[in-house]
Coordinates of C-alpha atoms in Angstrom, one line a residue:
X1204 CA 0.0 0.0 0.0
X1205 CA 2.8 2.3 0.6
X1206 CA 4.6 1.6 -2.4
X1207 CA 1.3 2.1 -4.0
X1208 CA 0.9 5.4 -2.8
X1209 CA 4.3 6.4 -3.8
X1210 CA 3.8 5.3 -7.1
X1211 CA 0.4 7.4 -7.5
X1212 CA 2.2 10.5 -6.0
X1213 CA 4.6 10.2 -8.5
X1214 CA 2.6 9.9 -11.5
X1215 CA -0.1 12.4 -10.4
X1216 CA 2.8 14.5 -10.1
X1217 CA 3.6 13.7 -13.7
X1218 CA 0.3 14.2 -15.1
X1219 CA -1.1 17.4 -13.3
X1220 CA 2.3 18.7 -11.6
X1221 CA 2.7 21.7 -14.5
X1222 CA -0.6 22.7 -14.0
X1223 CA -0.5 23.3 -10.4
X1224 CA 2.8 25.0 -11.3
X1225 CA 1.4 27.1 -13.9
X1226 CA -1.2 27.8 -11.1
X1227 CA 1.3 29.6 -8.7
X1228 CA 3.5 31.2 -11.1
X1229 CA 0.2 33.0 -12.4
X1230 CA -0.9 33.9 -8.8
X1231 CA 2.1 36.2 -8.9
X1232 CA 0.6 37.9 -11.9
X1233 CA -2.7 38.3 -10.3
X1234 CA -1.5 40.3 -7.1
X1235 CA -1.1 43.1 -9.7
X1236 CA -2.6 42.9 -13.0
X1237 CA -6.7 42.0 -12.9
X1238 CA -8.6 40.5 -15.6
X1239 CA -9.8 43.5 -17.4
X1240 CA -13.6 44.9 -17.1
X1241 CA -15.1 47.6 -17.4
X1242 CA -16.1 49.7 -14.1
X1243 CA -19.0 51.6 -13.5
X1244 CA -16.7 54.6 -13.4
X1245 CA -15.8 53.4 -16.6
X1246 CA -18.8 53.4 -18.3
X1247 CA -19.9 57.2 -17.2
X1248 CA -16.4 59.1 -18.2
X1249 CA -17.0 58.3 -21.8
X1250 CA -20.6 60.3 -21.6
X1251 CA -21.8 63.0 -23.2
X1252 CA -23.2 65.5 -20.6
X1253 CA -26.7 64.9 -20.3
X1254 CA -29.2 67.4 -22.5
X1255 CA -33.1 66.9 -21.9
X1256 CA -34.0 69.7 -24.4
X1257 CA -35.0 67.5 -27.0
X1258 CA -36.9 65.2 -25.0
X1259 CA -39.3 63.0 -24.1
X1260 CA -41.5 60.4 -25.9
X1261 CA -41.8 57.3 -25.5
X1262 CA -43.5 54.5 -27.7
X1263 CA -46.9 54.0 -26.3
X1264 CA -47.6 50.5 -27.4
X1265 CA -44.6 49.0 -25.5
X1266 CA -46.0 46.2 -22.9
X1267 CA -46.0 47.3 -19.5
X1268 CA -43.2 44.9 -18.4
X1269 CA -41.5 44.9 -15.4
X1270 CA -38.6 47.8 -15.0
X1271 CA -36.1 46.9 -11.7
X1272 CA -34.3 50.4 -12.6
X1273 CA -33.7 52.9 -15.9
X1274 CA -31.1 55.0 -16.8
X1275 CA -31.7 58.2 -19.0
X1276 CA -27.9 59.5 -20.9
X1277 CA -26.8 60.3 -24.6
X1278 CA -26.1 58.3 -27.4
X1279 CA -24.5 59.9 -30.5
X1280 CA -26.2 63.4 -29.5
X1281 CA -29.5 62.0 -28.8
X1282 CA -31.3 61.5 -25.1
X1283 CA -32.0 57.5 -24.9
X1284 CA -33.5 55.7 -22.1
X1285 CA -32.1 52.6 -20.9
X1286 CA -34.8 50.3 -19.1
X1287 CA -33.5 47.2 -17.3
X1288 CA -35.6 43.9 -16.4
X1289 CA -33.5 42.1 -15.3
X1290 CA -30.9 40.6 -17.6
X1291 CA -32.3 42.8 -20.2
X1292 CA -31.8 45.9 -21.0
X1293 CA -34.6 48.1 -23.6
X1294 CA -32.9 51.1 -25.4
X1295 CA -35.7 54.1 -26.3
X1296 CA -34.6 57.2 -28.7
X1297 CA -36.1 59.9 -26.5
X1298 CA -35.9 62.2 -29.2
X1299 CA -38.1 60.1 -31.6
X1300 CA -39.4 57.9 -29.5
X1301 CA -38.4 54.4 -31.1
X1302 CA -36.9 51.4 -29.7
X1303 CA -33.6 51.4 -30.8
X1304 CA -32.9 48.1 -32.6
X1305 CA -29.3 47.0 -33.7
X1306 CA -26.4 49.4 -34.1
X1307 CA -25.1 50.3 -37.4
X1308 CA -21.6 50.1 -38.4
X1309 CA -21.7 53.8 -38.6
X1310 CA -23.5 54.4 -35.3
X1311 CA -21.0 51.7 -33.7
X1312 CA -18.1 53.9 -35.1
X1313 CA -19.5 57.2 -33.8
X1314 CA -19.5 56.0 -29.9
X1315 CA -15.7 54.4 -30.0
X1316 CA -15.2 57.8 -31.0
X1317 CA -16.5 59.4 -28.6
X1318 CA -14.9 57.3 -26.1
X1319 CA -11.3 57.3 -27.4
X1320 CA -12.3 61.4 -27.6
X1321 CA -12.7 60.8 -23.7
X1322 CA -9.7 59.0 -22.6
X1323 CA -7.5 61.6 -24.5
X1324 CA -6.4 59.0 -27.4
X1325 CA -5.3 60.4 -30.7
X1326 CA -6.7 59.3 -34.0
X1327 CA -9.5 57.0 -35.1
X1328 CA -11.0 53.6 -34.5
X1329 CA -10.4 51.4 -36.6
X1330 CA -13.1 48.4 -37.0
X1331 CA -11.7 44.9 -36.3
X1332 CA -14.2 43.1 -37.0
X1333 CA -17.9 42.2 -35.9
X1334 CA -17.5 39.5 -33.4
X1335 CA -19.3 37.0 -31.6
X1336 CA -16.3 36.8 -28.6
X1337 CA -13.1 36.7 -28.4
X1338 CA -11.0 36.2 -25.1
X1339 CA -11.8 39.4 -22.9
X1340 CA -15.7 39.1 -23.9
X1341 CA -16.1 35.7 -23.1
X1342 CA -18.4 36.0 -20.2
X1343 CA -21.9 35.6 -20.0
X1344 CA -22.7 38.6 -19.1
X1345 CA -21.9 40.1 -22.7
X1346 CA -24.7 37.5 -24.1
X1347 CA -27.5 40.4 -24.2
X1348 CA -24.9 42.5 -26.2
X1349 CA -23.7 40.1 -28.8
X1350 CA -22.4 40.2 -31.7
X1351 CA -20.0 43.1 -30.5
X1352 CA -18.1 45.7 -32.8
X1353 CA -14.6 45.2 -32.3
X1354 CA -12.6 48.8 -32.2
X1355 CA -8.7 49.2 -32.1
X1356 CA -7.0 53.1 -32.2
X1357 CA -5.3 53.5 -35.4
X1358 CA -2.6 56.1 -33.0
X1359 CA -2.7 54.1 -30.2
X1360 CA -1.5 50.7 -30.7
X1361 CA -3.0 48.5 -28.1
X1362 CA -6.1 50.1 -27.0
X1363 CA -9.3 48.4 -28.1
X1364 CA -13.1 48.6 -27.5
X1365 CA -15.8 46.7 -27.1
X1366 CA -19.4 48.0 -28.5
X1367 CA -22.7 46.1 -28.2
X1368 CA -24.6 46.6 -31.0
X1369 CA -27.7 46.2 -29.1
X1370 CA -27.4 48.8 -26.2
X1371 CA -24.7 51.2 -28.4
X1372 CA -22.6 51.1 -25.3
X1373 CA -19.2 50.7 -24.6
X1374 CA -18.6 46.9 -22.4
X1375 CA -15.0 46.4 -22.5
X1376 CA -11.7 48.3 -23.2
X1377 CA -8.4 46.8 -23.1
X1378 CA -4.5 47.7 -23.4
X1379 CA -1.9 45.5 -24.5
X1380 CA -0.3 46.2 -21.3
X1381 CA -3.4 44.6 -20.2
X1382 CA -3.8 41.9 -22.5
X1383 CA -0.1 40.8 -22.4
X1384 CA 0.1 40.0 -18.8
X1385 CA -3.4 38.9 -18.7
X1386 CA -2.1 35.8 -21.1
X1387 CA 0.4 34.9 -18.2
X1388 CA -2.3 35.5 -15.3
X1389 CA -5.7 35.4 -15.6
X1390 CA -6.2 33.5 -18.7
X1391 CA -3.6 30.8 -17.4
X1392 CA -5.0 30.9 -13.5
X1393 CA -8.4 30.4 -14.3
X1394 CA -7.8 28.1 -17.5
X1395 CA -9.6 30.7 -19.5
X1396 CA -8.7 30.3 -23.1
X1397 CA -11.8 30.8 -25.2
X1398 CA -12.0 28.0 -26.9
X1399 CA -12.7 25.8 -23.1
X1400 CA -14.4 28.8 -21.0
X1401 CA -17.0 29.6 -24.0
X1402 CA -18.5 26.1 -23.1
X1403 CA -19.6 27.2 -19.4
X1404 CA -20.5 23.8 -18.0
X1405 CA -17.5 22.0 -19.6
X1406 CA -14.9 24.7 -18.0
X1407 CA -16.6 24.4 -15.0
X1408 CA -16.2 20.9 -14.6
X1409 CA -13.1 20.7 -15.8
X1410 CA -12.1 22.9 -12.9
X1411 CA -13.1 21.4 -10.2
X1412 CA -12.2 17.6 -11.3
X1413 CA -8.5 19.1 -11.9
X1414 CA -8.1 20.9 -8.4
X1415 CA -9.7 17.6 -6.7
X1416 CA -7.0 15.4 -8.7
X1417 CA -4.4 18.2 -7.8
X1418 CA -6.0 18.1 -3.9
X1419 CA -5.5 14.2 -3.9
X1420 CA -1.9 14.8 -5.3
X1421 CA -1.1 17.1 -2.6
X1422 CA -2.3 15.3 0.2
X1423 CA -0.5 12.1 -0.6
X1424 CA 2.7 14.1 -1.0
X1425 CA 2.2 15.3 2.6
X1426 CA 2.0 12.0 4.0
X1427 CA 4.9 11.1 1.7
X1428 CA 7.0 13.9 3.0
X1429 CA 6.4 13.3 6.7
X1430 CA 6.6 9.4 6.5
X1431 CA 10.5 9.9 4.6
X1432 CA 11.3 12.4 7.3
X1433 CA 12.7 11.1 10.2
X1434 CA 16.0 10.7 12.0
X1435 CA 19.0 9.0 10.5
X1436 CA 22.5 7.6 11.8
X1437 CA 24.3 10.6 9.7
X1438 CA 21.6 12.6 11.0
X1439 CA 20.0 13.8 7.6
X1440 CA 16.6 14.3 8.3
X1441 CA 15.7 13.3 4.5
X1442 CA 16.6 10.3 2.4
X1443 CA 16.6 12.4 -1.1
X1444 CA 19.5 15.0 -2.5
X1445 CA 19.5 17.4 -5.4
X1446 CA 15.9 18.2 -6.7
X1447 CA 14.4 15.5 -4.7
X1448 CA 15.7 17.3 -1.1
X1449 CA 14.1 20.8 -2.0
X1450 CA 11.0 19.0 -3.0
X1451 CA 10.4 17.3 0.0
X1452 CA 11.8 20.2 2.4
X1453 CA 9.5 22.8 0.3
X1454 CA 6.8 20.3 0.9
X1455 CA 7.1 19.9 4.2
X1456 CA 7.1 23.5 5.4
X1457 CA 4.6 24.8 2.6
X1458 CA 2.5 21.9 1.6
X1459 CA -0.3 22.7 4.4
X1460 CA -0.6 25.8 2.3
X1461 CA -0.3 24.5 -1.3
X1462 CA -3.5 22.7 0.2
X1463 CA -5.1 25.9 1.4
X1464 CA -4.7 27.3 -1.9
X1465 CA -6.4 24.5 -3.6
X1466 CA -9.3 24.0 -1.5
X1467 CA -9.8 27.8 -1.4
X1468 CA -9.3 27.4 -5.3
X1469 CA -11.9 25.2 -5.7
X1470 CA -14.8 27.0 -3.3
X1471 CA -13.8 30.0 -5.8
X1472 CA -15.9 28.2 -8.8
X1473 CA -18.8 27.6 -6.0
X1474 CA -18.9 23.8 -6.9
X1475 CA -21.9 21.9 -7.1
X1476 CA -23.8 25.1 -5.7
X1477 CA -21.9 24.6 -1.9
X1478 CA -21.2 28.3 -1.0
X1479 CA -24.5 30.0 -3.6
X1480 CA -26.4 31.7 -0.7
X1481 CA -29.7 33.6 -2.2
X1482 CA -30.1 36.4 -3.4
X1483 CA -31.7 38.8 -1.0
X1484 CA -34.1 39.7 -3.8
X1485 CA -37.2 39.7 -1.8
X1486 CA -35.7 42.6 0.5
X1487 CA -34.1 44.6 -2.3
X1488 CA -38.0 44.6 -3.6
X1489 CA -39.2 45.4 0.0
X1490 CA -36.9 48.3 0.3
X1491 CA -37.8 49.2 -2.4
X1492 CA -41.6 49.1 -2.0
X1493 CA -42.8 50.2 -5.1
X1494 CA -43.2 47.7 -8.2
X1495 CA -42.2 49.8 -11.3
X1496 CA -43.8 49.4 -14.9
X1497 CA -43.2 50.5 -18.5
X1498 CA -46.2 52.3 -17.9
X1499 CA -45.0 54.2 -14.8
X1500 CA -41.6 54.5 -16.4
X1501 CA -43.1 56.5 -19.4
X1502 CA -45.3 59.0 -17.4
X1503 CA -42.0 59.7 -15.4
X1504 CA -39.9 60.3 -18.2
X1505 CA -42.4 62.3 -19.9
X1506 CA -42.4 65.1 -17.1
X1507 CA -38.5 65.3 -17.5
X1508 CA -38.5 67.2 -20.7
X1509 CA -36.8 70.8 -20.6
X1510 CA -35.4 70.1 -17.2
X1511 CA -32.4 71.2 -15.9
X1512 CA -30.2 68.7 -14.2
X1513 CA -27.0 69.7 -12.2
X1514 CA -23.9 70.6 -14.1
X1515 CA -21.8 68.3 -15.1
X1516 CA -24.4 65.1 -15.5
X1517 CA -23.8 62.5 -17.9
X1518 CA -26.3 59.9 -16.3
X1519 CA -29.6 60.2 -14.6
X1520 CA -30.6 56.8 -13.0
X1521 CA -34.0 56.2 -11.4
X1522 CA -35.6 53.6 -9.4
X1523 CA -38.0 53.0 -6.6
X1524 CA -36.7 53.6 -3.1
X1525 CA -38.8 53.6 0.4
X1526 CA -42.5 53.6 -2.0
X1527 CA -41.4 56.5 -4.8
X1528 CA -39.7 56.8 -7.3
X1529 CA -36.1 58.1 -6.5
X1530 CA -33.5 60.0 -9.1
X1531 CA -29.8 59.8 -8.6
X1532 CA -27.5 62.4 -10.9
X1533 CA -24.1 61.1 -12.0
X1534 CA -21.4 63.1 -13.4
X1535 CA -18.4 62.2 -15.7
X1536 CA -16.1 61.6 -12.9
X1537 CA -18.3 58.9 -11.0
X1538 CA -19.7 61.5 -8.3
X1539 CA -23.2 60.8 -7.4
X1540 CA -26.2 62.5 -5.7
X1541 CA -29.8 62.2 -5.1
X1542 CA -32.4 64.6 -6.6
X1543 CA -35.4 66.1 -5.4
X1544 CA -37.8 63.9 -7.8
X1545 CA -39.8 67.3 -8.4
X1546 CA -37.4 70.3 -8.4
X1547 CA -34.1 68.1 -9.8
X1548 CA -32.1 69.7 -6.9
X1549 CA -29.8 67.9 -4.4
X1550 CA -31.5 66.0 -2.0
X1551 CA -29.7 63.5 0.5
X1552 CA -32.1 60.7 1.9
X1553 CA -32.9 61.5 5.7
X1554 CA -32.2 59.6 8.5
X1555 CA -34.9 58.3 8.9
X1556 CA -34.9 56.4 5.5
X1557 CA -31.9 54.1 6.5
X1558 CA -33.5 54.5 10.6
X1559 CA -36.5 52.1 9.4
X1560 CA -34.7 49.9 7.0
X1561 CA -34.0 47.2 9.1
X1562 CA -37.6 46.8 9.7
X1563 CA -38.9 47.1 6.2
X1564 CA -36.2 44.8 5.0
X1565 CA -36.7 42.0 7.5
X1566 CA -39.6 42.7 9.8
X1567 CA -39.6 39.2 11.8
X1568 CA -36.0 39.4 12.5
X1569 CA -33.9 40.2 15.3
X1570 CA -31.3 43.5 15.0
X1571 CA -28.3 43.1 17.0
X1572 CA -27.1 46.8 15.9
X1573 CA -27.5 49.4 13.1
X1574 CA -25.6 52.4 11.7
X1575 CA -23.0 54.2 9.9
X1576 CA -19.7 52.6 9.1
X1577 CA -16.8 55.0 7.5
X1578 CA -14.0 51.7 6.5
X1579 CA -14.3 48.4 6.0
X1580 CA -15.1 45.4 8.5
X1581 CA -15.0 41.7 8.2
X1582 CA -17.1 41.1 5.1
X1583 CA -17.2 44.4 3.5
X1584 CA -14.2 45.9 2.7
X1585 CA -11.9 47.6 -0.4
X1586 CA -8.8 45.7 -1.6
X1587 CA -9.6 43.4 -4.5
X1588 CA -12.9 45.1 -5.4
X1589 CA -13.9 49.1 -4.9
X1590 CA -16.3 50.2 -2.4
X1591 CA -18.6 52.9 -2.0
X1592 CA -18.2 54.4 2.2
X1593 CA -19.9 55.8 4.3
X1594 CA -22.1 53.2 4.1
X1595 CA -25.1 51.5 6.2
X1596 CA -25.2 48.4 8.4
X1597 CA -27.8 46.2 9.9
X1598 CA -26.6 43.6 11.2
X1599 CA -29.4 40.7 12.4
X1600 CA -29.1 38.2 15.3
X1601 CA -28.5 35.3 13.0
X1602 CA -25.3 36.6 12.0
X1603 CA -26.5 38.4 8.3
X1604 CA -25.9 41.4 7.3
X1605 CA -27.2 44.2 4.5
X1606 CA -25.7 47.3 3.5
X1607 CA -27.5 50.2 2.3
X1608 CA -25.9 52.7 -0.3
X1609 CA -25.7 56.5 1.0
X1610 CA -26.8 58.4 -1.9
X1611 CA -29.5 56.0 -3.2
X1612 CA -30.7 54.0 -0.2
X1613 CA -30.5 50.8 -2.5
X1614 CA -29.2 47.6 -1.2
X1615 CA -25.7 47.2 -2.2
X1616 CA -24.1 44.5 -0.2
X1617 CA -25.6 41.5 1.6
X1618 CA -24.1 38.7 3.5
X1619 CA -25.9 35.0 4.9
X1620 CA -24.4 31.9 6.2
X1621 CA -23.5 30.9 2.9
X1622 CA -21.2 34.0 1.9
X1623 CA -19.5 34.1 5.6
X1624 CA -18.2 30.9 4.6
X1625 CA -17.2 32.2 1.2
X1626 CA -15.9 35.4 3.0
X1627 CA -13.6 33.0 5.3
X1628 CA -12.8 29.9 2.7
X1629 CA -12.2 31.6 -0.1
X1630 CA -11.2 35.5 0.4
X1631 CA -9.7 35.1 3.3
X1632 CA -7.5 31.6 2.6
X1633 CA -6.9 32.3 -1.3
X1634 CA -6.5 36.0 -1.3
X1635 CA -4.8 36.8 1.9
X1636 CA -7.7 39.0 3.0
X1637 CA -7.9 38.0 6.1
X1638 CA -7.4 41.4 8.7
X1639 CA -7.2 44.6 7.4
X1640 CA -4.2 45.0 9.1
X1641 CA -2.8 41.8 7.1
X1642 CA -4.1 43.7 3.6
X1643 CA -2.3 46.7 4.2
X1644 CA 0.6 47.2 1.7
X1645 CA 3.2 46.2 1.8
X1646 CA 2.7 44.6 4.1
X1647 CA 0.4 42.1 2.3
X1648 CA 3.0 41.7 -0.8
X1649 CA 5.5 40.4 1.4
X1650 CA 3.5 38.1 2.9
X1651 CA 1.8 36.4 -0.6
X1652 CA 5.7 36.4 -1.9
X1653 CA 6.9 34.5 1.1
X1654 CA 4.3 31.9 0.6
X1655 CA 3.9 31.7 -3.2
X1656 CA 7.6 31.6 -3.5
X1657 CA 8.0 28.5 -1.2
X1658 CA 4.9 26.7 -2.4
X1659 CA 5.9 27.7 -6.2
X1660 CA 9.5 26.1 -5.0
X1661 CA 8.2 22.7 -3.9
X1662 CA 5.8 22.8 -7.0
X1663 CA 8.1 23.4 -9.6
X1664 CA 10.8 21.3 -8.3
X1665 CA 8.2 18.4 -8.3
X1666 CA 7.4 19.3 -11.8
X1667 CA 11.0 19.3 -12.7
X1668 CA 11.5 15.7 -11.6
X1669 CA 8.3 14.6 -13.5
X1670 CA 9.8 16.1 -16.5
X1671 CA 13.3 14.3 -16.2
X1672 CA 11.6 11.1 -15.4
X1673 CA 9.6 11.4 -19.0
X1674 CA 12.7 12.2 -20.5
X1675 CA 14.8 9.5 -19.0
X1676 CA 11.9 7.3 -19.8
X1677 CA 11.8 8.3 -23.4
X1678 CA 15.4 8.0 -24.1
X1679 CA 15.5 4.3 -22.2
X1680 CA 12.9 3.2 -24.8
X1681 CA 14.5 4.6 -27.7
X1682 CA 17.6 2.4 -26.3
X1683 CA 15.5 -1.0 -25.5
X1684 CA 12.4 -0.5 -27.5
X1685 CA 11.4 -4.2 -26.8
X1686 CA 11.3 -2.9 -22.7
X1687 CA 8.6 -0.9 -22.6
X1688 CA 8.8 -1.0 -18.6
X1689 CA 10.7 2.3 -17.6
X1690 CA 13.8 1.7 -15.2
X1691 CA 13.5 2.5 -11.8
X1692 CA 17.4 2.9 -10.7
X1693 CA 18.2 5.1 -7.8
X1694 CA 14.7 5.8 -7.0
X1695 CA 13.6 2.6 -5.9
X1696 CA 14.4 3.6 -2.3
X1697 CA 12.0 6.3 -2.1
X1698 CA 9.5 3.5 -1.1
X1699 CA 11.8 2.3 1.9

């Protein structure tokens, strides 16, 4: 049995050790350079500031669907409205009052032109091509806006962008800079060539069986390593020299880590729906309290024409907050505020509007406490992902907790039983997020070097060994080609 188990370390390490390898040496990449997607700051500093002077109709036989929120901005010098249920999203010229169908190449052209006018690039898109996906739109969130018009800058080598040719909106941008170091991080972490992540159910399961085989591999190498360590007459501590005695040293000092990583690894891709939790819908909609309609939608943007929004205002968003309909203003630099849904002046939501929250959100539940927080605590926080402060907490005997944006009152942020464990399995074990005094820089660096160097050591030095085994193997039945049985020589020992 022990032999056995030395044998299947071995050739596990031969058959998934590079990708485990490939694994770590990407994680480096990933402290630093994200896979790219576009921000919401992003999408409002290529707007044109907002003009309601030619506005606002409608069409009138549109079904009275449901709206969760709507957007009204510009779109090649024209007022649109953007109306989202869920998934979807409806595009209205306000100026006309037609449903805006499928882009032109022309129209497609104008907006990557108004965005590379934005971001200060020199010279003109140049069309790529009309795609279905490629590998920075290969999510399935860019489904609603496929096939995409594919802009690169004729004066700026590297910078493309993405248009939908459904919404006329820009949904990715990307830099070579980007794009080069993505290929040796992202797209190499999360095995995310096109060709295997375009298939979602495929990738997914290719995933997780990989990480379990590399789990099994791991664990078998730890009792490896601590069975071959143990006191000898010349007192060496391990049987092995060269290669072998920095894999198993590496091994034993960083392998209870490599197995962190894994596990943490494979909670990432929320495997067979273990770590989902819900999706708080029910008290997003009670907040709310008001169930909007085309029809409501309409007679709202109908009073908006010839009105005057604050300076600057590239984006006004409305949805239905505490039983009305609220209005949020956002200019070309991502500031937001709330408006006075009557006289379109600024308008912060009272206290009193985040003081019955906890009750309207959920009324048969226990609060432990509620109020302001101005940084981060255990669960909501900014290091890998950009949050919005001061925001509001309730936080509920059974250990959730919701967070309610400042300016619009919405639910932004919600945690369950399901997500703490995410919060602690996967952000915490994989990322290093675990104190806020651990993700401080540089202080966090030095730590993820320390430990991705020595389980990238005890990985690649394992992978190294595979390698030279193959070879050796190859070149023995090149020799012999009748003995297809590979020698064993020196290594025979390594089972005692």
């Amino acid at each position: 049995m022990v032999r056995l188990l030395f044998l299947l370390h071995r050739y596990l390490g031969i058959a998934v050790g590079l990708v485990v390898t490939l694994w770590c040496l990407s994680g480096f990449v990933m402290m630093y350079v994200q896979y790219p997607e576009l921000t919401r700051a992003d999408r409002v500093a290529w707007l044109e500031p907002l003009d309601l002077r030619e506005c606002c109709l409608l069409p009138n036989h549109f079904g009275n669907i449901a709206v969760d929120r709507f957007a009204v901005e510009m779109l090649t010098g024209r007022p649109v409205l953007r109306a989202f249920a869920g998934p979807r999203q409806y595009v209205m010229d306000m100026a006309g009052g037609q449903i805006v169908g499928g882009l032109d190449e022309t129209a497609a052209r104008s907006i990557a032109t108004s965005a590379a006018r934005t971001f200060g690039l020199a010279g003109q898109p140049v069309l790529r091509g009309r795609i279905e996906r490629d590998q920075w739109t290969v999510y399935a969130s860019y489904h609603p806006h496929r096939p995409l018009y594919h802009f690169a800058m004729d004066n700026a080598p590297g910078t493309e962008f993405y248009v939908s040719s459904t919404a006329g909106e820009i949904v990715q941008t990307t830099t070579s800079h980007v794009r080069f170091w993505n290929w040796l991080g992202a797209v190499v972490h999360w095995l995310y060539p096109t060709v295997l992540r375009q298939h979602t159910a495929v990738w997914l399961q290719v995933v997780i069986w990989l990480t379990i085989v590399s789990l099994f591999l791991t664990v078998i190498g730890a009792y490896v390593g601590i069975r071959q360590f143990r006191f000898r007459l010349r007192r060496r501590r391990s049987p092995y020299r060269g290669w072998g005695l920095w894999h198993h040293y590496a091994g034993l000092v960083f392998g209870l880590f490599t197995l962190t990583w894994l596990v943490s690894g494979l909670f990432s891709v929320n495997p067979w729906g273990a770590l989902e939790g819900r999706s708080f819908g029910n008290e997003a909609e009670r907040l709310g309290g008001l169930r909007l309609g085309f029809a409501d939608v309409r007679e709202a943007v109908r009073s908006l024409g010839g009105t005057v929004v604050p300076g600057g205002t590239v984006r006004l968003e409305g949805f239905a907050a505490g039983g009305e309909l609220g209005y949020v203003a956002t200019d070309a630099k991502g500031q937001r505020q709330r408006l006075d849904p009557d006289a379109f002046r600024a308008a912060p939501l009272p206290e009193s509007y985040f003081e019955r929250a906890f009750a309207t959100l959920r009324p048969d539940a226990a609060v432990r406490d509620a109020g302001w927080i101005g940084t981060g605590d255990a669960y909501y926080y900014t290091h890998h992902e950009a949050r919005s402060f001061p925001v509001y907490r309730i936080r509920y005997e059974d250990g959730e907790r919701l967070y309610l944006d400042r300016v619009s009152g919405q639910l932004v942020y919600a945690v369950d039983r399901e997500r703490r464990w995410l919060r602690w399995v996967f952000h915490a074990l994989h990322r290093g997020d675990l104190h806020a005094v651990v993700r401080a820089r540089p202080l966090w660096d030095l730590m993820m070097w320390l430990l991705l160097l020595g389980v990238t050591a005890g990985t690649v030095t394992g992978t190294w060994m595979g390698a030279r085994r193959i070879v050796r193997w190859s070149a023995n039945r090149t020799r012999h080609p009748f003995n297809a049985t590979p020698e064993i020589d020196a290594d025979r020992s390594v089972a005692g």
